[in-house]
Amino acid sequence: MGGFDDDDLHDYENEDLGFDEDALNDDEYDQLYDALPKLKALAKNHQVDEKALKEILWNNYFSIDDSFEEVKQNYKREYGEYVRAVPDGGPSWILTIRTANVETGAAGTATQRAHGPARAQERGQRRLVWSSREGQGDVETGEGEKVPAGSGRPGAEFCSRERRTERPRDSEPGGNRAPKKAAANFEKPGPDDRKVESLTEKVAKIKIKEPKPAASKPKQKFDIDAELAKKNSKPNLSFVVIGHVDSGKSTLIGRLLYDLGIVDSKTLHKLTKESGAMGKSSFSLAWIMDQTQEERSRGVTVDICQTQIETPTQKFTIIDSPGHKDYVPQMINGVSQADLAVMNIDANSFESGFSNQGQTKEHLTIAKSLGVERCVVTVNKLDVGQWSQTVYDAICSQIRQFLVDELAYDAANLVFVPTSGFLGDNVVRPSKNLAWYTGPTLMQVLEQENRAISHVVDKKSPFVMVISDIQEPSKNDELVVSGRINSGIIQPGESVSISPSQEVGEVASISITASSVGSSVIKHDLQKLAQEGEFVELKLKKLASRENVKVGDVVTLSSNVLQPVKKFKCELNLFNIERPLLVGTPFVLFKNGISVPSRLSEIESIVTKDGRSKKRRHLSSNNTAVVVVELLERELPLVTIAQDRKLGRVVVRKDGLSIGAGKILELVA
Ligand code: GDP
């Protein structure tokens, strides 16, 4: 079952969500007393006391305009007869649920706004709004009723049958007007019920054998330690290029690949011709990474694009992520697969990227929250501003301050590099234009970082891989799933389980797709084994139903199945948020490259600056709190932060903005 049920409703009805001035934090207290005199002045002709004004401000998230609207609707002006439009004690919240099929738990969203505006028509009644996933229009009934099944209206299939039996609507057959005798007859067991009972008893006696997971048997016997040592002779770094849209991320990566000889001049020439024909010749290098038609015609990266390269001494996985604010979810997916972030800044429009509407700060905050502890900052497009060192220094100092002071990055883990991706200055080749800069090129920095990051692989840690892509070979029981191995090792012949469906299969082969420096040939090399940190394609066979396998699922050995959960406890760090987060507030949870509608189910405590923990009923900007999160429409296979330092993290977003990130402390159910 997905979505809200009657238990949830009961919880809300019994939750005291009233205004309590003592429970405000400093920030909210300031907002309240800043707004109160202004609202008082506006409402001076209305019969409303200060206590009510405070509550109205709180209900309206301290918005003076919205609060005054509420005053106007609910309180008569002084010269008229004083009538309180709403009876006291009415619930002051709206619950809006948008969900897909409640029976199947298919995808959709759920929203609830507690402490909603206490307008007359809303205060006296609760309102539930159900709507279909396809957005076929809300189906709304008064007084907390869900839509009756079979009403023929869109969304009717989302009706809760239990609820309908409890309190049938008058208009339905068998509703309140149904004869009492008929109702009583239904309570006695009928002949069909007796048949069902005896069948149930028989079924209960049948012993069903629990399917045992097939034992993991590697295909080949070989010296695993020697194979791992061979692999680790070339350290492997995965880095994601992040930054505001149009800062030149795709161009920078295209330039890197071109100057390393991985993309040959024939390919670049072809891309230059194609981009020229569309009037976008300046995008020729970016097109190396932006491969879809949509990306090319719009000139923005839409999805993450990943490529693996090998130098004589090292291996790299490069992840290009979209910078546009509409594609932050894809960017989160890219960051969750990276060891290092390369933050690319357009030196000529630094302010727009760094503003609160830009993506520079949001991307950096997400990267740190997802456990990326090292960051390289490329101050790019310096060719436009005549290679100015003053501009470069000023940008470095602002970004460093933000990273160290606000995100608590260790200054020793930050590197700054001046570049022009378009012209290729200081990407692979040092630049004569940047004579004032004596440090390493971007490629040299990446090599340094690759050496600095620990690559010790614990071969005994459990094998875990999140599926980021799926291809369907011609055989019905086969699939090729690709992704980054989060932990452990895997070999062909081993039997794996895919959570949450618990589909079991066998690894037929493992391959890695990569290009070597100086060659434009893309190789698909079969592997005897694959290990943590590698991006691999696993060909799976003997799957009972490959339809069950989805992007975002987690592959483990079948001897170590991950149980999916619906609730988890986490330490949630909130970013700057406009409105307080209350128990019941819905948001979208990002995990394993997918998004799941969720809600704040419980606030256990808030961790204050001096490390004390306080009980609170709502959360506001920059709070750190221990909370319980409930997934609304599906279960997810999760691991705690103690089990996996990267996989045990989540990002939460609301209304298209990233509002916080969490570390999973405990799986609840
Ligand atoms: P992304 O959205 O961050 O991936 O940016 P793109 O790589 O698609 O580049 C956006 C635009 O900026 C394109 O027109 C590029 O040619 C241009 N551009 C990228 N890098 C540079 C640079 O170093 N110098 C100049 N002058 N333009 C650049």
CSV table of N, CA and C in Angstrom, one decimal, residues 105-248:
chain,number,residue,atom,x,y,z
A,105,GLY,N,1.0,1.2,-5.0
A,105,GLY,CA,2.1,2.0,-4.5
A,105,GLY,C,2.9,2.6,-5.6
A,106,ALA,N,2.3,2.8,-6.8
A,106,ALA,CA,3.1,3.3,-7.9
A,106,ALA,C,3.5,4.8,-7.6
A,107,ALA,N,4.4,5.3,-8.5
A,107,ALA,CA,4.9,6.6,-8.2
A,107,ALA,C,3.9,7.8,-8.2
A,108,GLY,N,4.3,8.8,-7.5
A,108,GLY,CA,3.4,10.0,-7.5
A,108,GLY,C,4.0,10.9,-6.4
A,109,THR,N,3.2,11.9,-6.0
A,109,THR,CA,3.8,12.8,-4.9
A,109,THR,C,2.7,13.0,-3.9
A,110,ALA,N,3.1,13.4,-2.7
A,110,ALA,CA,2.2,13.7,-1.7
A,110,ALA,C,2.6,15.0,-1.1
A,111,THR,N,1.6,15.8,-0.8
A,111,THR,CA,1.9,17.1,-0.2
A,111,THR,C,1.0,17.3,0.9
A,112,GLN,N,1.5,17.9,2.0
A,112,GLN,CA,0.6,18.3,3.1
A,112,GLN,C,1.1,19.6,3.6
A,113,ARG,N,0.3,20.5,3.8
A,113,ARG,CA,0.7,21.7,4.4
A,113,ARG,C,0.0,21.8,5.8
A,114,ALA,N,0.8,21.7,6.8
A,114,ALA,CA,0.2,21.9,8.1
A,114,ALA,C,0.3,23.4,8.4
A,115,HIS,N,-0.5,23.8,9.4
A,115,HIS,CA,-0.6,25.2,9.8
A,115,HIS,C,-0.9,26.1,8.5
A,116,GLY,N,-1.8,25.6,7.7
A,116,GLY,CA,-2.1,26.3,6.5
A,116,GLY,C,-2.9,27.6,6.9
A,117,PRO,N,-3.2,28.5,5.9
A,117,PRO,CA,-3.9,29.7,6.3
A,117,PRO,C,-5.2,29.3,6.8
A,118,ALA,N,-5.6,30.0,7.9
A,118,ALA,CA,-6.8,29.6,8.6
A,118,ALA,C,-8.0,30.4,8.0
A,119,ARG,N,-8.2,30.2,6.7
A,119,ARG,CA,-9.3,30.9,6.1
A,119,ARG,C,-10.6,30.2,6.5
A,120,ALA,N,-11.7,31.0,6.4
A,120,ALA,CA,-13.0,30.5,6.9
A,120,ALA,C,-13.3,29.1,6.4
A,121,GLN,N,-13.3,29.0,5.1
A,121,GLN,CA,-13.8,27.7,4.5
A,121,GLN,C,-12.9,26.6,4.8
A,122,GLU,N,-11.6,26.9,5.3
A,122,GLU,CA,-10.7,25.8,5.5
A,122,GLU,C,-10.6,25.4,7.0
A,123,ARG,N,-10.9,26.4,7.9
A,123,ARG,CA,-10.8,26.1,9.3
A,123,ARG,C,-11.8,25.2,9.8
A,124,GLY,N,-13.0,25.3,9.3
A,124,GLY,CA,-14.1,24.5,9.9
A,124,GLY,C,-14.0,23.0,9.4
A,125,GLN,N,-13.3,22.8,8.3
A,125,GLN,CA,-13.4,21.4,7.8
A,125,GLN,C,-12.0,21.0,7.3
A,126,ARG,N,-11.8,19.7,7.3
A,126,ARG,CA,-10.6,19.1,6.8
A,126,ARG,C,-10.8,18.8,5.3
A,127,ARG,N,-9.8,18.8,4.5
A,127,ARG,CA,-10.0,18.6,3.1
A,127,ARG,C,-8.9,17.7,2.6
A,128,LEU,N,-9.3,16.6,2.0
A,128,LEU,CA,-8.4,15.7,1.4
A,128,LEU,C,-8.5,15.9,-0.1
A,129,VAL,N,-7.5,16.0,-0.8
A,129,VAL,CA,-7.5,16.1,-2.3
A,129,VAL,C,-6.7,14.9,-2.9
A,130,TRP,N,-7.3,14.1,-3.6
A,130,TRP,CA,-6.6,13.0,-4.2
A,130,TRP,C,-6.5,13.3,-5.7
A,131,SER,N,-5.4,13.0,-6.3
A,131,SER,CA,-5.3,13.2,-7.7
A,131,SER,C,-4.5,12.1,-8.3
A,132,SER,N,-4.7,11.8,-9.6
A,132,SER,CA,-3.9,10.8,-10.2
A,132,SER,C,-2.5,11.2,-10.5
A,133,ARG,N,-1.7,10.2,-10.8
A,133,ARG,CA,-0.3,10.5,-11.1
A,133,ARG,C,-0.2,11.3,-12.4
A,134,GLU,N,-1.1,11.0,-13.3
A,134,GLU,CA,-1.1,11.7,-14.6
A,134,GLU,C,-1.6,13.1,-14.5
A,135,GLY,N,-2.0,13.5,-13.3
A,135,GLY,CA,-2.5,14.9,-13.1
A,135,GLY,C,-3.8,15.1,-13.8
A,136,GLN,N,-4.7,14.1,-13.7
A,136,GLN,CA,-5.9,14.2,-14.5
A,136,GLN,C,-6.9,15.1,-13.8
A,137,GLY,N,-6.5,15.8,-12.8
A,137,GLY,CA,-7.4,16.7,-12.1
A,137,GLY,C,-7.6,16.2,-10.7
A,138,ASP,N,-7.7,17.1,-9.7
A,138,ASP,CA,-7.9,16.7,-8.4
A,138,ASP,C,-9.4,16.2,-8.2
A,139,VAL,N,-9.5,15.2,-7.3
A,139,VAL,CA,-10.8,14.7,-7.0
A,139,VAL,C,-11.0,15.1,-5.5
A,140,GLU,N,-11.9,16.0,-5.3
A,140,GLU,CA,-11.9,16.6,-4.0
A,140,GLU,C,-13.3,16.3,-3.3
A,141,THR,N,-13.2,15.9,-2.1
A,141,THR,CA,-14.5,15.8,-1.3
A,141,THR,C,-14.3,16.6,-0.1
A,142,GLY,N,-15.4,17.0,0.5
A,142,GLY,CA,-15.3,17.7,1.8
A,142,GLY,C,-15.1,16.8,2.9
A,143,GLU,N,-14.9,17.3,4.1
A,143,GLU,CA,-14.9,16.6,5.4
A,143,GLU,C,-14.1,15.3,5.4
A,144,GLY,N,-12.9,15.3,4.8
A,144,GLY,CA,-12.0,14.2,5.0
A,144,GLY,C,-12.4,13.0,4.3
A,145,GLU,N,-13.3,13.0,3.4
A,145,GLU,CA,-13.7,11.7,2.7
A,145,GLU,C,-12.8,11.5,1.5
A,146,LYS,N,-12.5,10.3,1.2
A,146,LYS,CA,-11.8,10.0,0.0
A,146,LYS,C,-12.8,9.7,-1.1
A,147,VAL,N,-12.4,9.7,-2.3
A,147,VAL,CA,-13.4,9.6,-3.4
A,147,VAL,C,-13.9,8.1,-3.5
A,148,PRO,N,-15.2,8.0,-3.6
A,148,PRO,CA,-15.7,6.6,-3.6
A,148,PRO,C,-15.3,5.8,-4.9
A,149,ALA,N,-15.0,4.5,-4.7
A,149,ALA,CA,-14.6,3.7,-5.8
A,149,ALA,C,-15.7,3.6,-6.8
A,150,GLY,N,-15.3,3.5,-8.1
A,150,GLY,CA,-16.2,3.3,-9.1
A,150,GLY,C,-17.1,4.5,-9.4
A,151,SER,N,-16.6,5.7,-9.0
A,151,SER,CA,-17.4,6.9,-9.2
A,151,SER,C,-17.3,7.3,-10.7
A,152,GLY,N,-16.4,6.7,-11.4
A,152,GLY,CA,-16.2,7.1,-12.8
A,152,GLY,C,-15.4,8.3,-13.0
A,153,ARG,N,-14.9,8.9,-11.9
A,153,ARG,CA,-14.2,10.2,-12.1
A,153,ARG,C,-12.7,9.8,-12.1
A,154,PRO,N,-11.9,10.7,-12.7
A,154,PRO,CA,-10.4,10.4,-12.6
A,154,PRO,C,-10.0,10.3,-11.2
A,155,GLY,N,-9.1,9.4,-10.9
A,155,GLY,CA,-8.6,9.3,-9.6
A,155,GLY,C,-9.5,8.4,-8.7
A,156,ALA,N,-10.6,7.9,-9.2
A,156,ALA,CA,-11.5,7.1,-8.4
A,156,ALA,C,-10.8,5.8,-7.9
A,157,GLU,N,-9.9,5.3,-8.7
A,157,GLU,CA,-9.2,4.0,-8.3
A,157,GLU,C,-8.3,4.2,-7.1
A,158,PHE,N,-8.2,5.5,-6.6
A,158,PHE,CA,-7.3,5.7,-5.4
A,158,PHE,C,-8.1,5.6,-4.1
A,159,CYS,N,-9.4,5.2,-4.2
A,159,CYS,CA,-10.3,5.2,-3.1
A,159,CYS,C,-9.8,4.1,-2.1
A,160,SER,N,-9.9,4.5,-0.8
A,160,SER,CA,-9.5,3.5,0.2
A,160,SER,C,-10.8,2.7,0.5
A,161,ARG,N,-10.8,1.4,0.3
A,161,ARG,CA,-12.1,0.6,0.5
A,161,ARG,C,-12.5,0.5,1.9
A,162,GLU,N,-11.5,0.4,2.8
A,162,GLU,CA,-11.8,0.3,4.3
A,162,GLU,C,-12.6,1.5,4.7
A,163,ARG,N,-12.1,2.6,4.3
A,163,ARG,CA,-12.8,3.9,4.7
A,163,ARG,C,-14.2,3.9,4.2
A,164,ARG,N,-14.4,3.4,3.0
A,164,ARG,CA,-15.7,3.4,2.4
A,164,ARG,C,-16.7,2.6,3.1
A,165,THR,N,-16.2,1.4,3.6
A,165,THR,CA,-17.1,0.5,4.4
A,165,THR,C,-17.4,1.1,5.7
A,166,GLU,N,-16.4,1.8,6.3
A,166,GLU,CA,-16.7,2.4,7.6
A,166,GLU,C,-17.8,3.5,7.6
A,167,ARG,N,-17.6,4.4,6.6
A,167,ARG,CA,-18.6,5.5,6.6
A,167,ARG,C,-19.0,5.7,5.2
A,168,PRO,N,-20.0,4.9,4.7
A,168,PRO,CA,-20.4,5.1,3.3
A,168,PRO,C,-21.1,6.4,3.1
A,169,ARG,N,-20.9,7.0,2.0
A,169,ARG,CA,-21.6,8.3,1.7
A,169,ARG,C,-23.1,8.1,1.4
A,170,ASP,N,-23.9,9.1,1.8
A,170,ASP,CA,-25.3,8.9,1.6
A,170,ASP,C,-25.7,8.6,0.2
A,171,SER,N,-25.0,9.1,-0.8
A,171,SER,CA,-25.4,8.9,-2.1
A,171,SER,C,-25.1,7.5,-2.7
A,172,GLU,N,-24.3,6.7,-1.9
A,172,GLU,CA,-23.9,5.4,-2.4
A,172,GLU,C,-24.9,4.4,-2.0
A,173,PRO,N,-25.1,3.3,-2.9
A,173,PRO,CA,-26.0,2.3,-2.5
A,173,PRO,C,-25.4,1.6,-1.2
A,174,GLY,N,-26.2,1.3,-0.3
A,174,GLY,CA,-25.7,0.7,1.0
A,174,GLY,C,-25.1,1.8,1.9
A,175,GLY,N,-25.4,3.0,1.6
A,175,GLY,CA,-24.9,4.1,2.5
A,175,GLY,C,-25.7,4.2,3.7
A,176,ASN,N,-25.7,5.4,4.3
A,176,ASN,CA,-26.4,5.5,5.6
A,176,ASN,C,-27.8,5.1,5.6
A,177,ARG,N,-28.4,5.2,4.4
A,177,ARG,CA,-29.8,4.8,4.3
A,177,ARG,C,-30.1,3.3,4.1
A,178,ALA,N,-29.1,2.5,4.0
A,178,ALA,CA,-29.3,1.1,3.8
A,178,ALA,C,-30.0,0.5,5.0
A,179,PRO,N,-31.0,-0.4,4.8
A,179,PRO,CA,-31.7,-0.9,5.9
A,179,PRO,C,-30.8,-1.6,6.9
A,180,LYS,N,-31.1,-1.4,8.2
A,180,LYS,CA,-30.2,-1.9,9.3
A,180,LYS,C,-30.1,-3.4,9.2
A,181,LYS,N,-31.3,-4.1,8.8
A,181,LYS,CA,-31.3,-5.6,8.8
A,181,LYS,C,-30.3,-6.1,7.8
A,182,ALA,N,-30.3,-5.5,6.7
A,182,ALA,CA,-29.4,-6.0,5.6
A,182,ALA,C,-28.0,-5.8,6.1
A,183,ALA,N,-27.7,-4.7,6.8
A,183,ALA,CA,-26.3,-4.5,7.3
A,183,ALA,C,-26.0,-5.6,8.3
A,184,ALA,N,-26.9,-5.9,9.2
A,184,ALA,CA,-26.7,-7.0,10.2
A,184,ALA,C,-26.4,-8.3,9.5
A,185,ASN,N,-27.1,-8.6,8.5
A,185,ASN,CA,-26.9,-9.9,7.8
A,185,ASN,C,-25.5,-10.0,7.3
A,186,PHE,N,-25.0,-8.9,6.8
A,186,PHE,CA,-23.6,-9.0,6.3
A,186,PHE,C,-22.6,-9.3,7.4
A,187,GLU,N,-22.9,-9.0,8.6
A,187,GLU,CA,-22.0,-9.3,9.7
A,187,GLU,C,-21.9,-10.8,10.0
A,188,LYS,N,-23.0,-11.6,9.7
A,188,LYS,CA,-22.9,-13.1,10.0
A,188,LYS,C,-22.1,-13.7,8.8
A,189,PRO,N,-21.4,-14.8,9.2
A,189,PRO,CA,-20.7,-15.5,8.1
A,189,PRO,C,-21.7,-16.2,7.1
A,190,GLY,N,-21.5,-16.1,5.9
A,190,GLY,CA,-22.4,-16.7,4.9
A,190,GLY,C,-21.8,-18.0,4.4
A,191,PRO,N,-22.5,-18.8,3.5
A,191,PRO,CA,-22.0,-20.0,3.0
A,191,PRO,C,-20.6,-19.9,2.3
A,192,ASP,N,-20.5,-18.8,1.6
A,192,ASP,CA,-19.2,-18.5,0.9
A,192,ASP,C,-18.1,-18.3,1.8
A,193,ASP,N,-18.4,-17.6,2.9
A,193,ASP,CA,-17.4,-17.3,3.9
A,193,ASP,C,-16.9,-18.6,4.6
A,194,ARG,N,-17.8,-19.5,4.8
A,194,ARG,CA,-17.4,-20.8,5.4
A,194,ARG,C,-16.5,-21.6,4.5
A,195,LYS,N,-16.8,-21.6,3.2
A,195,LYS,CA,-16.0,-22.3,2.2
A,195,LYS,C,-14.6,-21.7,2.3
A,196,VAL,N,-14.5,-20.3,2.3
A,196,VAL,CA,-13.2,-19.6,2.3
A,196,VAL,C,-12.4,-20.0,3.6
A,197,GLU,N,-13.2,-20.1,4.7
A,197,GLU,CA,-12.5,-20.5,6.0
A,197,GLU,C,-11.8,-21.8,5.9
A,198,SER,N,-12.6,-22.8,5.3
A,198,SER,CA,-12.0,-24.2,5.3
A,198,SER,C,-10.9,-24.3,4.3
A,199,LEU,N,-11.0,-23.5,3.2
A,199,LEU,CA,-9.9,-23.5,2.3
A,199,LEU,C,-8.6,-22.8,2.9
A,200,THR,N,-8.9,-21.8,3.7
A,200,THR,CA,-7.7,-21.1,4.4
A,200,THR,C,-7.0,-22.1,5.3
A,201,GLU,N,-7.8,-22.9,6.0
A,201,GLU,CA,-7.2,-23.8,6.9
A,201,GLU,C,-6.3,-24.8,6.2
A,202,LYS,N,-6.9,-25.3,5.0
A,202,LYS,CA,-6.1,-26.3,4.2
A,202,LYS,C,-4.8,-25.6,3.7
A,203,VAL,N,-4.9,-24.4,3.2
A,203,VAL,CA,-3.7,-23.7,2.7
A,203,VAL,C,-2.7,-23.6,3.8
A,204,ALA,N,-3.2,-23.2,5.0
A,204,ALA,CA,-2.2,-23.0,6.1
A,204,ALA,C,-1.4,-24.3,6.4
A,205,LYS,N,-2.0,-25.5,6.1
A,205,LYS,CA,-1.3,-26.7,6.4
A,205,LYS,C,-0.2,-27.0,5.4
A,206,ILE,N,-0.4,-26.5,4.2
A,206,ILE,CA,0.7,-26.8,3.2
A,206,ILE,C,2.0,-26.1,3.5
A,207,LYS,N,3.0,-26.9,3.5
A,207,LYS,CA,4.3,-26.3,3.9
A,207,LYS,C,5.0,-25.9,2.6
A,208,ILE,N,5.3,-24.6,2.6
A,208,ILE,CA,6.0,-24.0,1.4
A,208,ILE,C,7.5,-23.9,1.7
A,209,LYS,N,8.3,-24.5,0.8
A,209,LYS,CA,9.8,-24.4,1.0
A,209,LYS,C,10.2,-23.0,0.7
A,210,GLU,N,10.9,-22.3,1.6
A,210,GLU,CA,11.5,-21.0,1.3
A,210,GLU,C,12.6,-21.2,0.2
A,211,PRO,N,12.5,-20.4,-0.9
A,211,PRO,CA,13.6,-20.6,-1.9
A,211,PRO,C,14.9,-20.2,-1.3
A,212,LYS,N,15.9,-21.1,-1.4
A,212,LYS,CA,17.2,-20.8,-0.9
A,212,LYS,C,18.0,-20.1,-1.9
A,213,PRO,N,18.7,-19.0,-1.6
A,213,PRO,CA,19.5,-18.3,-2.6
A,213,PRO,C,20.6,-19.2,-3.1
A,214,ALA,N,20.8,-19.2,-4.4
A,214,ALA,CA,21.8,-20.1,-5.0
A,214,ALA,C,23.2,-19.7,-4.4
A,215,ALA,N,24.0,-20.6,-4.2
A,215,ALA,CA,25.3,-20.3,-3.6
A,215,ALA,C,26.2,-19.5,-4.6
A,216,SER,N,27.0,-18.6,-4.2
A,216,SER,CA,27.8,-17.8,-5.1
A,216,SER,C,29.0,-18.7,-5.5
A,217,LYS,N,29.1,-18.9,-6.8
A,217,LYS,CA,30.3,-19.7,-7.2
A,217,LYS,C,31.0,-19.0,-8.3
A,218,PRO,N,32.2,-18.4,-8.0
A,218,PRO,CA,32.9,-17.8,-9.1
A,218,PRO,C,33.3,-18.8,-10.2
A,219,LYS,N,33.2,-18.3,-11.5
A,219,LYS,CA,33.5,-19.2,-12.6
A,219,LYS,C,34.9,-19.8,-12.6
A,220,GLN,N,35.9,-18.9,-12.4
A,220,GLN,CA,37.3,-19.3,-12.5
A,220,GLN,C,37.9,-19.3,-11.2
A,221,LYS,N,38.9,-20.1,-11.0
A,221,LYS,CA,39.7,-20.1,-9.8
A,221,LYS,C,41.0,-19.4,-10.2
A,222,PHE,N,41.3,-18.3,-9.5
A,222,PHE,CA,42.6,-17.6,-9.7
A,222,PHE,C,43.0,-16.9,-8.5
A,223,ASP,N,44.2,-16.3,-8.5
A,223,ASP,CA,44.7,-15.6,-7.3
A,223,ASP,C,44.1,-14.2,-7.2
A,224,ILE,N,43.1,-14.1,-6.4
A,224,ILE,CA,42.4,-12.8,-6.3
A,224,ILE,C,43.3,-11.7,-5.9
A,225,ASP,N,44.2,-12.0,-4.9
A,225,ASP,CA,45.1,-10.9,-4.4
A,225,ASP,C,46.0,-10.4,-5.5
A,226,ALA,N,46.5,-11.3,-6.4
A,226,ALA,CA,47.4,-10.9,-7.5
A,226,ALA,C,46.6,-10.1,-8.5
A,227,GLU,N,45.3,-10.5,-8.7
A,227,GLU,CA,44.5,-9.7,-9.7
A,227,GLU,C,44.2,-8.3,-9.2
A,228,LEU,N,43.9,-8.2,-7.8
A,228,LEU,CA,43.6,-6.9,-7.3
A,228,LEU,C,44.9,-6.0,-7.3
A,229,ALA,N,46.0,-6.7,-7.0
A,229,ALA,CA,47.3,-5.9,-7.0
A,229,ALA,C,47.5,-5.3,-8.4
A,230,LYS,N,47.2,-6.2,-9.5
A,230,LYS,CA,47.4,-5.7,-10.9
A,230,LYS,C,46.5,-4.5,-11.2
A,231,LYS,N,45.2,-4.6,-10.7
A,231,LYS,CA,44.3,-3.5,-10.9
A,231,LYS,C,44.8,-2.3,-10.2
A,232,ASN,N,45.2,-2.5,-9.0
A,232,ASN,CA,45.5,-1.3,-8.1
A,232,ASN,C,46.9,-0.7,-8.5
A,233,SER,N,47.6,-1.3,-9.4
A,233,SER,CA,48.9,-0.7,-9.9
A,233,SER,C,48.5,0.6,-10.6
A,234,LYS,N,47.3,0.8,-11.1
A,234,LYS,CA,46.9,2.0,-11.7
A,234,LYS,C,45.7,2.6,-10.9
A,235,PRO,N,45.9,3.6,-10.0
A,235,PRO,CA,44.8,4.1,-9.2
A,235,PRO,C,43.7,4.7,-10.1
A,236,ASN,N,42.5,4.6,-9.5
A,236,ASN,CA,41.3,4.9,-10.3
A,236,ASN,C,40.5,6.1,-9.6
A,237,LEU,N,40.4,7.2,-10.3
A,237,LEU,CA,39.7,8.3,-9.6
A,237,LEU,C,38.4,8.7,-10.4
A,238,SER,N,37.3,8.8,-9.7
A,238,SER,CA,36.1,9.3,-10.4
A,238,SER,C,35.8,10.7,-10.0
A,239,PHE,N,35.7,11.6,-11.0
A,239,PHE,CA,35.4,13.0,-10.6
A,239,PHE,C,34.2,13.5,-11.4
A,240,VAL,N,33.4,14.4,-10.8
A,240,VAL,CA,32.3,14.9,-11.4
A,240,VAL,C,32.5,16.4,-11.6
A,241,VAL,N,32.2,16.9,-12.8
A,241,VAL,CA,32.3,18.3,-13.1
A,241,VAL,C,31.0,19.0,-12.9
A,242,ILE,N,31.0,19.9,-11.9
A,242,ILE,CA,29.7,20.6,-11.5
A,242,ILE,C,29.8,22.1,-11.8
A,243,GLY,N,28.8,22.8,-11.6
A,243,GLY,CA,28.8,24.3,-11.8
A,243,GLY,C,27.6,24.8,-12.5
A,244,HIS,N,27.5,26.1,-12.4
A,244,HIS,CA,26.3,26.8,-13.0
A,244,HIS,C,26.2,26.5,-14.5
A,245,VAL,N,25.0,26.6,-15.0
A,245,VAL,CA,24.8,26.3,-16.5
A,245,VAL,C,25.6,27.3,-17.3
A,246,ASP,N,26.2,26.8,-18.4
A,246,ASP,CA,27.0,27.6,-19.3
A,246,ASP,C,28.3,28.1,-18.8
A,247,SER,N,28.8,27.5,-17.7
A,247,SER,CA,30.1,27.9,-17.2
A,247,SER,C,31.2,27.3,-18.0
A,248,GLY,N,30.8,26.3,-18.9
A,248,GLY,CA,31.8,25.7,-19.8
A,248,GLY,C,32.2,24.3,-19.3
